[in-house]
Coordinates of C-alpha atoms in Angstrom, one line a residue:
M20 CA 0.0 0.1 0.0
E21 CA 1.4 3.6 -0.9
M22 CA 2.3 5.5 2.1
T23 CA 0.3 8.9 2.7
S24 CA 2.1 12.1 3.2
K25 CA 1.2 12.1 6.7
M26 CA 2.6 8.8 7.3
K27 CA 5.8 9.9 5.6
K28 CA 6.0 13.0 7.6
R29 CA 5.3 11.0 11.0
R30 CA 8.1 8.4 9.9
K31 CA 10.5 11.3 9.1
I32 CA 9.8 12.6 12.4
I33 CA 10.6 9.4 14.2
T34 CA 13.7 8.9 12.2
T35 CA 15.0 12.5 13.1
V36 CA 14.3 12.0 16.8
L37 CA 16.3 8.8 16.9
C38 CA 19.0 9.9 14.9
F39 CA 19.2 13.2 17.1
V40 CA 19.5 11.0 20.3
V41 CA 22.0 8.6 18.7
L42 CA 24.2 11.5 17.4
S43 CA 23.9 13.6 20.6
V44 CA 24.8 10.7 22.8
C45 CA 27.8 10.0 20.5
A46 CA 28.9 13.4 20.3
S47 CA 28.9 14.0 24.0
Q48 CA 30.6 10.6 24.9
C49 CA 33.4 11.2 22.5
F50 CA 34.3 14.9 23.8
A51 CA 33.7 14.0 27.5
Q52 CA 35.2 10.6 27.3
S53 CA 37.2 9.8 24.5
G54 CA 38.6 6.7 25.7
T55 CA 35.3 4.9 26.9
D56 CA 34.9 1.6 25.9
T57 CA 32.7 1.1 22.7
K58 CA 30.4 -1.3 24.6
K59 CA 29.7 1.1 27.2
L60 CA 28.9 3.9 24.7
K61 CA 26.3 1.6 22.8
E62 CA 24.7 0.6 26.4
R63 CA 24.2 4.4 26.8
Q64 CA 22.8 5.0 23.3
Y65 CA 20.2 2.1 23.8
L66 CA 19.1 3.4 27.0
E67 CA 18.6 6.9 25.5
I68 CA 16.7 5.6 22.6
I69 CA 14.5 3.5 24.9
N70 CA 13.7 6.7 26.8
S71 CA 12.9 8.6 23.7
L72 CA 10.5 6.1 22.2
Y73 CA 8.6 5.8 25.6
Y74 CA 8.0 9.7 25.4
Y75 CA 7.2 9.6 21.8
I76 CA 4.7 7.1 22.3
Q77 CA 3.1 9.0 25.2
Q78 CA 2.8 11.9 23.0
N79 CA 2.0 10.6 19.5
Y80 CA 0.1 7.2 19.8
V81 CA -3.3 7.4 18.2
E82 CA -5.0 6.5 21.8
E83 CA -3.9 7.6 25.3
V84 CA -1.4 5.2 26.8
D85 CA -1.2 3.9 30.3
A86 CA 2.3 4.5 31.6
E87 CA 2.2 1.4 33.7
K88 CA 1.3 -0.6 30.6
L89 CA 4.4 0.6 29.0
Y90 CA 6.5 0.2 31.8
A91 CA 5.5 -3.5 32.5
G92 CA 5.9 -4.2 28.8
A93 CA 9.4 -2.8 28.7
L94 CA 10.4 -4.8 31.7
K95 CA 8.6 -8.1 30.6
G96 CA 10.2 -7.6 27.0
M97 CA 13.8 -7.3 28.3
L98 CA 13.6 -10.3 30.6
E99 CA 12.1 -12.3 28.0
S100 CA 14.7 -11.6 25.5
L101 CA 17.3 -13.5 27.8
D102 CA 15.5 -16.7 26.6
D103 CA 15.8 -18.1 30.1
P104 CA 12.5 -19.4 31.7
Y105 CA 13.5 -18.5 35.2
S106 CA 14.2 -14.6 34.6
V107 CA 10.9 -13.1 34.4
Y108 CA 9.0 -10.0 35.2
M109 CA 6.5 -10.5 37.9
P110 CA 3.5 -7.8 37.8
K111 CA 2.0 -7.0 41.1
E112 CA -0.8 -9.5 40.8
D113 CA 1.9 -12.2 40.6
W114 CA 4.4 -10.7 43.2
R115 CA 3.5 -13.1 45.7
N116 CA 4.3 -16.4 46.8
L117 CA 3.1 -18.8 43.9
S118 CA 4.1 -22.1 45.3
D119 CA 1.4 -21.9 48.2
T120 CA -2.1 -21.2 47.2
T121 CA -3.1 -21.2 51.0
T122 CA -0.9 -18.6 52.8
G123 CA -2.6 -16.6 55.4
S124 CA -5.6 -16.9 57.1
F125 CA -7.9 -17.8 54.2
G126 CA -9.1 -20.9 52.9
G127 CA -7.3 -22.9 50.1
V128 CA -7.3 -26.2 48.5
G129 CA -3.5 -27.0 49.3
L130 CA -1.9 -27.2 45.8
S131 CA 1.3 -25.9 44.7
I132 CA 1.0 -24.6 41.2
T133 CA 2.6 -23.2 38.3
K134 CA 1.1 -21.5 35.2
P135 CA 2.5 -20.4 31.8
T136 CA 2.2 -16.5 31.0
K137 CA 0.9 -17.2 27.8
N138 CA -0.9 -19.7 25.5
V139 CA 1.6 -21.5 22.9
K140 CA 0.0 -23.3 19.8
G141 CA -1.2 -26.8 20.9
K142 CA -0.2 -26.0 24.6
P143 CA -2.7 -24.0 26.3
A144 CA -1.6 -22.0 29.3
Y145 CA -3.2 -24.4 31.8
V146 CA -2.5 -24.4 35.7
E147 CA -0.2 -27.4 36.4
V148 CA 0.0 -29.1 39.8
A149 CA 3.7 -29.0 41.2
Q150 CA 2.6 -30.8 44.4
P151 CA -0.3 -31.4 46.7
I152 CA 0.1 -30.2 50.3
D153 CA 0.1 -33.0 52.7
D154 CA -3.5 -33.1 54.6
S155 CA -4.9 -30.8 52.2
P156 CA -8.2 -31.1 50.3
G157 CA -6.1 -31.6 47.0
A158 CA -4.0 -34.3 48.5
R159 CA -7.0 -36.4 49.9
A160 CA -8.7 -36.0 46.7
G161 CA -5.8 -37.7 44.9
I162 CA -4.4 -34.9 42.8
Q163 CA -1.1 -35.7 41.5
P164 CA 1.9 -33.5 40.4
G165 CA 1.8 -33.2 36.8
D166 CA -2.0 -32.9 36.6
K167 CA -3.4 -29.9 34.5
I168 CA -6.3 -27.7 36.2
T169 CA -8.1 -26.8 32.8
K170 CA -11.2 -25.2 34.6
I171 CA -12.0 -23.8 38.0
D172 CA -15.8 -23.5 38.5
G173 CA -16.0 -23.6 34.8
T174 CA -13.7 -20.8 33.8
D175 CA -10.9 -21.9 31.4
T176 CA -7.6 -21.3 33.4
S177 CA -5.8 -20.8 30.0
T178 CA -7.7 -17.4 29.6
I179 CA -7.0 -16.0 33.1
T180 CA -3.8 -14.9 34.9
M181 CA -2.3 -16.6 37.7
N182 CA -3.7 -13.8 40.2
E183 CA -7.2 -14.8 39.0
V184 CA -6.5 -18.3 39.4
L185 CA -5.3 -17.8 43.1
D186 CA -8.5 -15.6 43.7
R187 CA -10.8 -18.6 42.5
L188 CA -8.8 -21.3 44.4
R189 CA -8.8 -19.3 47.7
G190 CA -12.0 -18.5 49.7
T191 CA -14.0 -19.0 52.7
V192 CA -13.0 -22.0 54.7
G193 CA -15.7 -24.9 54.1
E194 CA -16.9 -23.5 50.8
P195 CA -16.4 -25.8 47.9
V196 CA -14.8 -25.4 44.4
T197 CA -14.8 -27.6 41.5
I198 CA -11.8 -28.1 39.5
S199 CA -11.5 -29.8 36.1
I200 CA -8.4 -32.1 35.8
L201 CA -6.4 -33.3 32.8
R202 CA -4.1 -36.0 33.4
G203 CA -1.9 -37.2 30.9
K204 CA -3.0 -36.7 27.5
N205 CA -6.4 -38.1 27.7
I206 CA -7.8 -38.5 31.2
Q207 CA -10.3 -35.6 32.0
F208 CA -12.6 -35.5 35.3
D209 CA -14.1 -33.0 37.7
I210 CA -13.3 -32.8 41.5
T211 CA -15.1 -30.7 44.2
L212 CA -12.8 -29.7 46.9
V213 CA -13.8 -28.0 50.1
R214 CA -11.6 -25.0 51.1
A215 CA -9.7 -25.6 54.2
L216 CA -6.8 -23.8 56.3
I217 CA -3.5 -25.4 55.3
E218 CA 0.0 -26.0 56.9
N219 CA 2.6 -27.0 55.0
P220 CA 5.3 -28.6 57.1
S221 CA 8.5 -29.3 54.8
V222 CA 9.7 -32.2 56.8
K223 CA 7.9 -35.2 57.8
Y224 CA 9.6 -38.5 59.2
G225 CA 9.1 -41.6 60.8
M226 CA 10.5 -45.3 61.0
I227 CA 9.9 -48.2 58.5
R228 CA 11.1 -51.2 60.3
N229 CA 14.7 -50.5 61.0
T230 CA 14.9 -47.6 58.4
G231 CA 14.5 -44.0 59.2
Y232 CA 12.4 -42.4 56.6
I233 CA 12.6 -38.6 55.9
R234 CA 10.3 -36.8 53.5
I235 CA 11.3 -33.3 52.6
S236 CA 8.7 -31.1 50.4
E237 CA 10.8 -27.9 50.1
F238 CA 13.9 -26.5 51.5
S239 CA 12.9 -23.4 53.7
N240 CA 14.4 -21.7 56.7
N241 CA 13.7 -24.4 59.1
T242 CA 14.1 -27.5 57.0
A243 CA 17.9 -28.3 58.1
D244 CA 16.5 -28.1 61.8
K245 CA 13.5 -30.5 61.0
V246 CA 16.0 -32.9 59.4
Q247 CA 18.3 -32.7 62.6
E248 CA 15.1 -33.4 64.7
A249 CA 14.3 -36.3 62.4
I250 CA 17.8 -37.6 62.9
E251 CA 17.9 -37.4 66.7
S252 CA 14.5 -39.1 66.9
F253 CA 16.0 -42.2 64.8
D254 CA 18.8 -42.3 67.1
R255 CA 16.5 -42.7 70.0
T256 CA 14.8 -45.5 68.2
G257 CA 17.7 -47.1 66.9
Y258 CA 18.0 -47.4 63.1
D259 CA 20.6 -48.9 60.5
S260 CA 19.7 -47.1 57.3
I261 CA 18.1 -43.9 56.0
I262 CA 15.9 -43.0 53.1
I263 CA 15.6 -39.5 52.0
D264 CA 12.5 -38.7 49.7
L265 CA 12.8 -35.6 47.6
R266 CA 10.3 -36.5 45.0
N267 CA 8.2 -33.7 44.0
N268 CA 10.2 -31.3 45.7
G269 CA 10.7 -28.3 43.6
G270 CA 13.4 -26.9 45.7
G271 CA 13.9 -23.6 47.9
L272 CA 16.7 -22.3 49.8
L273 CA 20.5 -23.4 48.7
T274 CA 21.7 -23.2 52.2
A275 CA 19.1 -25.4 53.5
A276 CA 20.3 -28.2 51.0
V277 CA 23.9 -27.5 52.0
N278 CA 23.2 -27.5 55.6
I279 CA 21.4 -31.0 55.2
A280 CA 24.3 -32.3 53.0
D281 CA 26.8 -31.4 55.7
K282 CA 24.9 -33.7 58.2
F283 CA 25.9 -36.7 56.2
I284 CA 29.1 -35.8 54.4
D285 CA 32.2 -34.8 56.4
E286 CA 34.5 -33.1 53.9
G287 CA 34.8 -31.9 50.4
T288 CA 32.7 -29.6 48.1
I289 CA 28.8 -29.8 48.5
V290 CA 28.2 -27.5 45.9
A291 CA 29.8 -24.4 44.2
T292 CA 28.1 -21.3 42.3
K293 CA 29.7 -19.7 39.4
S294 CA 28.8 -16.5 37.7
R295 CA 30.4 -13.5 35.9
L296 CA 29.7 -11.6 39.1
A297 CA 32.6 -12.1 41.5
Y298 CA 30.3 -12.0 44.6
E299 CA 28.0 -14.6 43.4
N300 CA 31.1 -17.3 43.0
N301 CA 30.8 -19.5 46.2
V302 CA 31.9 -22.8 47.1
Y303 CA 30.2 -24.7 50.0
T304 CA 32.1 -27.3 51.8
A305 CA 31.4 -30.0 54.4
T306 CA 32.8 -30.0 57.8
P307 CA 33.3 -32.7 60.1
R308 CA 32.0 -30.9 63.2
K309 CA 28.7 -30.8 61.6
T310 CA 28.4 -34.3 60.5
I311 CA 25.9 -36.2 62.6
V312 CA 25.2 -39.5 60.7
D313 CA 28.0 -42.0 60.6
S314 CA 29.5 -42.9 57.4
S315 CA 28.6 -46.6 58.2
I316 CA 24.9 -45.8 57.9
P317 CA 23.4 -46.5 54.2
V318 CA 21.5 -43.8 52.8
I319 CA 18.9 -43.9 49.7
V320 CA 17.7 -41.0 48.1
L321 CA 14.3 -41.0 46.1
I322 CA 14.3 -38.7 43.0
N323 CA 11.6 -38.1 40.4
K324 CA 10.9 -35.7 37.3
A325 CA 9.6 -33.1 39.8
S326 CA 12.7 -33.2 41.8
A327 CA 14.3 -29.8 41.0
S328 CA 16.7 -27.0 42.1
A329 CA 17.7 -27.5 45.9
S330 CA 16.7 -31.1 45.8
E331 CA 19.1 -31.7 42.9
I332 CA 22.1 -30.0 44.8
L333 CA 21.3 -32.4 47.6
A334 CA 21.1 -35.3 45.4
G335 CA 24.3 -34.3 43.3
A336 CA 26.3 -33.8 46.4
F337 CA 25.2 -37.3 47.6
K338 CA 25.8 -38.8 44.4
D339 CA 29.3 -37.3 43.7
A340 CA 30.6 -37.9 47.2
H341 CA 29.5 -41.5 46.9
R342 CA 27.4 -41.2 50.2
A343 CA 24.0 -42.3 49.0
Y344 CA 22.3 -44.5 46.3
L345 CA 19.6 -42.7 44.1
V346 CA 16.4 -44.5 43.2
G347 CA 13.6 -43.4 41.1
E348 CA 13.4 -41.3 37.9
N349 CA 15.6 -38.6 36.2
S350 CA 15.3 -35.3 38.0
Y351 CA 14.0 -31.9 36.5
G352 CA 17.2 -30.5 35.6
K353 CA 17.2 -26.8 37.0
G354 CA 21.0 -25.9 37.8
S355 CA 20.5 -22.2 38.2
V356 CA 20.3 -19.6 40.9
Q357 CA 17.7 -16.8 40.9
I358 CA 17.5 -13.6 43.1
P359 CA 13.9 -12.2 43.3
T360 CA 13.8 -8.3 43.5
P361 CA 11.0 -6.0 44.4
L362 CA 10.2 -2.8 42.5
I363 CA 8.5 0.2 43.2
D364 CA 4.7 -0.7 42.6
N365 CA 4.4 -4.0 44.4
D366 CA 5.7 -5.9 41.5
G367 CA 9.2 -7.4 41.0
F368 CA 11.2 -9.6 38.9
K369 CA 13.6 -12.6 39.4
I370 CA 16.9 -13.1 37.4
T371 CA 19.3 -15.9 36.9
V372 CA 22.7 -14.6 38.5
A373 CA 24.7 -18.0 38.7
K374 CA 24.8 -21.5 37.8
Y375 CA 25.5 -24.3 40.4
Y376 CA 27.8 -27.0 40.0
S377 CA 28.2 -30.4 41.8
P378 CA 31.2 -31.6 43.7
S379 CA 32.5 -33.0 40.5
D380 CA 32.0 -29.8 38.5
T381 CA 29.1 -30.5 36.7
N382 CA 26.0 -28.4 35.9
I383 CA 22.7 -30.2 35.4
D384 CA 20.5 -27.7 33.9
K385 CA 18.1 -28.9 31.3
V386 CA 19.5 -32.5 31.8
G387 CA 18.9 -33.5 35.4
I388 CA 20.4 -36.3 37.6
P389 CA 19.7 -39.8 36.6
P390 CA 19.1 -42.4 39.2
D391 CA 21.5 -45.2 40.1
R392 CA 18.3 -47.4 39.9
E393 CA 15.7 -46.6 37.8
V394 CA 12.1 -47.4 39.1
T395 CA 8.9 -46.2 37.4
W396 CA 5.3 -46.7 37.2
A397 CA 4.1 -48.5 34.0
P398 CA 1.9 -46.2 31.8
L399 CA -1.8 -47.0 31.6
S400 CA -2.7 -48.5 28.3
E401 CA -5.5 -46.9 26.2
E402 CA -8.2 -49.1 27.7
E403 CA -6.9 -48.5 31.1
E404 CA -7.2 -44.6 30.6
Q405 CA -10.6 -44.8 29.4
A406 CA -11.4 -46.9 32.3
F407 CA -9.7 -44.7 34.7
E408 CA -11.4 -41.5 33.4
K409 CA -14.8 -43.4 33.7
I410 CA -14.2 -44.3 37.2
M411 CA -13.0 -41.0 38.3
K412 CA -16.2 -39.2 36.6
S413 CA -18.4 -41.5 38.7
T414 CA -19.2 -41.3 42.5
E415 CA -19.0 -45.0 42.9
I416 CA -16.0 -45.1 45.2
A417 CA -17.2 -42.1 47.5
D418 CA -20.7 -43.4 47.6
Y419 CA -19.6 -46.9 48.6
V420 CA -17.0 -45.6 51.2
E421 CA -19.6 -43.4 52.6
A422 CA -21.9 -46.4 53.0
H423 CA -19.2 -48.5 54.6
P424 CA -17.4 -46.2 57.2
N425 CA -14.2 -47.6 59.0
M426 CA -12.9 -49.6 56.2
T427 CA -10.0 -51.9 56.9
E428 CA -7.1 -52.6 54.6
D429 CA -8.8 -56.2 54.0
D430 CA -12.2 -54.4 53.2
I431 CA -10.4 -52.1 51.0
G432 CA -8.7 -55.1 49.0
M433 CA -11.9 -56.9 48.7
Y434 CA -13.8 -53.8 47.3
A435 CA -10.9 -53.2 44.9
V436 CA -11.4 -56.8 43.5
Q437 CA -15.1 -56.1 42.9
L438 CA -14.2 -52.9 41.0
Q439 CA -11.7 -54.7 38.9
E440 CA -14.5 -56.9 37.6
K441 CA -16.0 -53.7 36.4
Y442 CA -13.1 -51.6 35.3
D443 CA -10.2 -53.0 33.6
I444 CA -7.5 -51.2 35.8
D445 CA -4.5 -52.5 37.7
L446 CA -5.6 -53.8 41.1
T447 CA -2.9 -51.8 43.1
L448 CA -4.1 -48.5 41.5
L449 CA -7.6 -49.6 42.4
R450 CA -6.7 -50.1 45.9
K451 CA -5.1 -46.8 46.0
L452 CA -8.2 -44.9 44.6
V453 CA -10.3 -46.6 47.5
R454 CA -7.7 -45.8 50.1
N455 CA -7.5 -42.1 49.1
Q456 CA -11.3 -42.1 49.7
T457 CA -11.2 -43.7 53.0
D458 CA -8.3 -41.3 54.1
R459 CA -10.1 -38.1 53.1
T460 CA -11.1 -37.4 56.6
K461 CA -7.9 -38.6 58.2
K462 CA -4.5 -37.5 58.8
A463 CA -2.1 -38.1 55.6
R464 CA -0.2 -41.2 55.6
L465 CA 3.4 -40.6 55.8
Y466 CA 4.1 -43.5 53.1
D467 CA 2.0 -45.9 51.3
L468 CA 3.7 -49.3 50.9
D469 CA 1.1 -50.9 49.0
Y470 CA 1.2 -48.5 46.0
D471 CA 4.8 -46.8 46.3
I472 CA 7.0 -49.2 44.1
Q473 CA 9.9 -46.7 44.2
L474 CA 9.7 -46.6 48.0
N475 CA 9.5 -50.4 48.2
A476 CA 12.3 -50.6 45.8
A477 CA 14.7 -48.9 48.0
L478 CA 13.7 -50.9 51.2
S479 CA 14.4 -54.1 49.1
I480 CA 17.7 -52.7 48.0
L481 CA 18.5 -51.9 51.8
A482 CA 17.4 -55.4 52.8
N483 CA 18.8 -57.5 50.2
E484 CA 21.8 -56.0 48.5
D485 CA 25.1 -54.6 49.4
I486 CA 24.3 -51.0 49.6
R487 CA 27.9 -49.9 50.5
T488 CA 29.2 -51.5 47.5
L489 CA 26.5 -50.1 45.3
T490 CA 27.2 -46.6 46.6
A491 CA 30.9 -46.9 46.2
D492 CA 30.7 -47.9 42.5
V493 CA 28.0 -45.2 41.3
K494 CA 29.4 -43.0 38.5
T495 CA 29.8 -39.2 39.4
L496 CA 27.9 -36.7 37.5
K497 CA 31.1 -35.8 35.6
E498 CA 31.7 -39.2 34.5
I499 CA 28.2 -39.5 33.2
E500 CA 28.4 -35.9 31.4
T501 CA 31.6 -37.2 29.8
E502 CA 30.0 -40.5 28.6
R503 CA 27.0 -38.6 27.3
E504 CA 29.4 -36.1 25.4
A505 CA 31.4 -39.1 23.9
K506 CA 28.2 -40.8 22.8
K507 CA 26.9 -37.7 21.1
A508 CA 30.3 -36.9 19.5
A509 CA 30.4 -40.7 18.4
E510 CA 26.7 -40.2 16.9
E511 CA 27.6 -37.1 15.0
A512 CA 30.8 -38.5 13.5
S513 CA 28.7 -41.6 12.4
K514 CA 26.2 -39.6 11.0
E515 CA 28.9 -37.4 9.0
A516 CA 30.4 -40.6 7.6
E517 CA 27.1 -41.9 6.3
E518 CA 26.4 -38.5 4.6
E519 CA 29.6 -38.6 2.9
D520 CA 29.1 -42.3 1.9
L521 CA 25.9 -41.2 0.3
E522 CA 27.8 -38.3 -1.8

């Protein structure tokens, strides 16, 4: 389309304004600081251009523009340009603790959640469950990490902000809220949760026969003290091994992970942080005086795909020090450190300032930590998915449990057998669904040995295998990285050779 005279005139004005800014900045800098580094000059120029464009938009855009909107857009764009999912602008509606939907004296559903900032083709910005909080309505309803919340009381979550999500999940204690769940690719069902006041202890512990079991849900200020309390409890009871459960733990404070590792590891590096900023470069080392668990005590660490950040710092330290045996699934792969910073309008941002490295000098970002013994649940077949969706959409289990209060484990087992005649689903999973329903009004179980194959695998290893030899023989993260890179190089060389043969 041919440009009108007005458009030409306006474009000429813009060009003149920007050119004037660039020339004036260059001239002033050249006269004032002839020896200034070119890079610094460019940075100053860009800043001046951004300022000029901001004021030009304010004065010349066809409609009146909200200054806050321009401000937020500029910050959001700058941080997104870093191409780092952990460096983000957080508007004031998001500048609160998004890991807990129940903080404060209001009711919540007890789900730690995340949400993409925008829809991507084929991937709507649904809310994703990071972890249900113990003894919460979400946990008792059987909601699992990785479940997508597609609707809240009928509202599509991909069309609303995180702030609106939180407002809909929170509310008066005792009031219900209905959420629509998408599990995996195809299983969809609704669950009605009754809001409650939630407490989220970061550490729970107990004995499983002669093994001390510690489940860490997050790394907060008091987590290391709670682990200390757990170990002292095991000392009084008498124990010969420890299982540390880091599954579904999305991280938290680096220092908390370091302090816990120091209770088991008596020397050497626990983790190092590296940055172009000198004050962000740190090496955290173990000290014998802080070690309280004797090196003769075998340790197994449970990890899965939702174990991230500080969880991976702890698991990596154990692995590289040959102090623990890792069981479960490959971890998430977050090997960077962020600092959240508040801004002037109850908003803020967080930015990556360093990367962390395991004792063998390995960064696991986007790669994760592989377990020494992989143990995973078998995926549901298409027929099982259909049966599972059908049973979740019905009230059959809830109705039965209500009609049969105080069900024992034998009762649960017998009813599961009845259900299997109607629904083609694994018997263990059916028992789990019934047990979840019977536990809705009870305190959450510390563990479920009937269903938890990863915990059972850990106990079996401790009971039947030479755990000390297994731990001594595990590969460090650096050895795994070296093997991975060598394999990749060999594959690329083979591919190049094949292409040359075709030529």
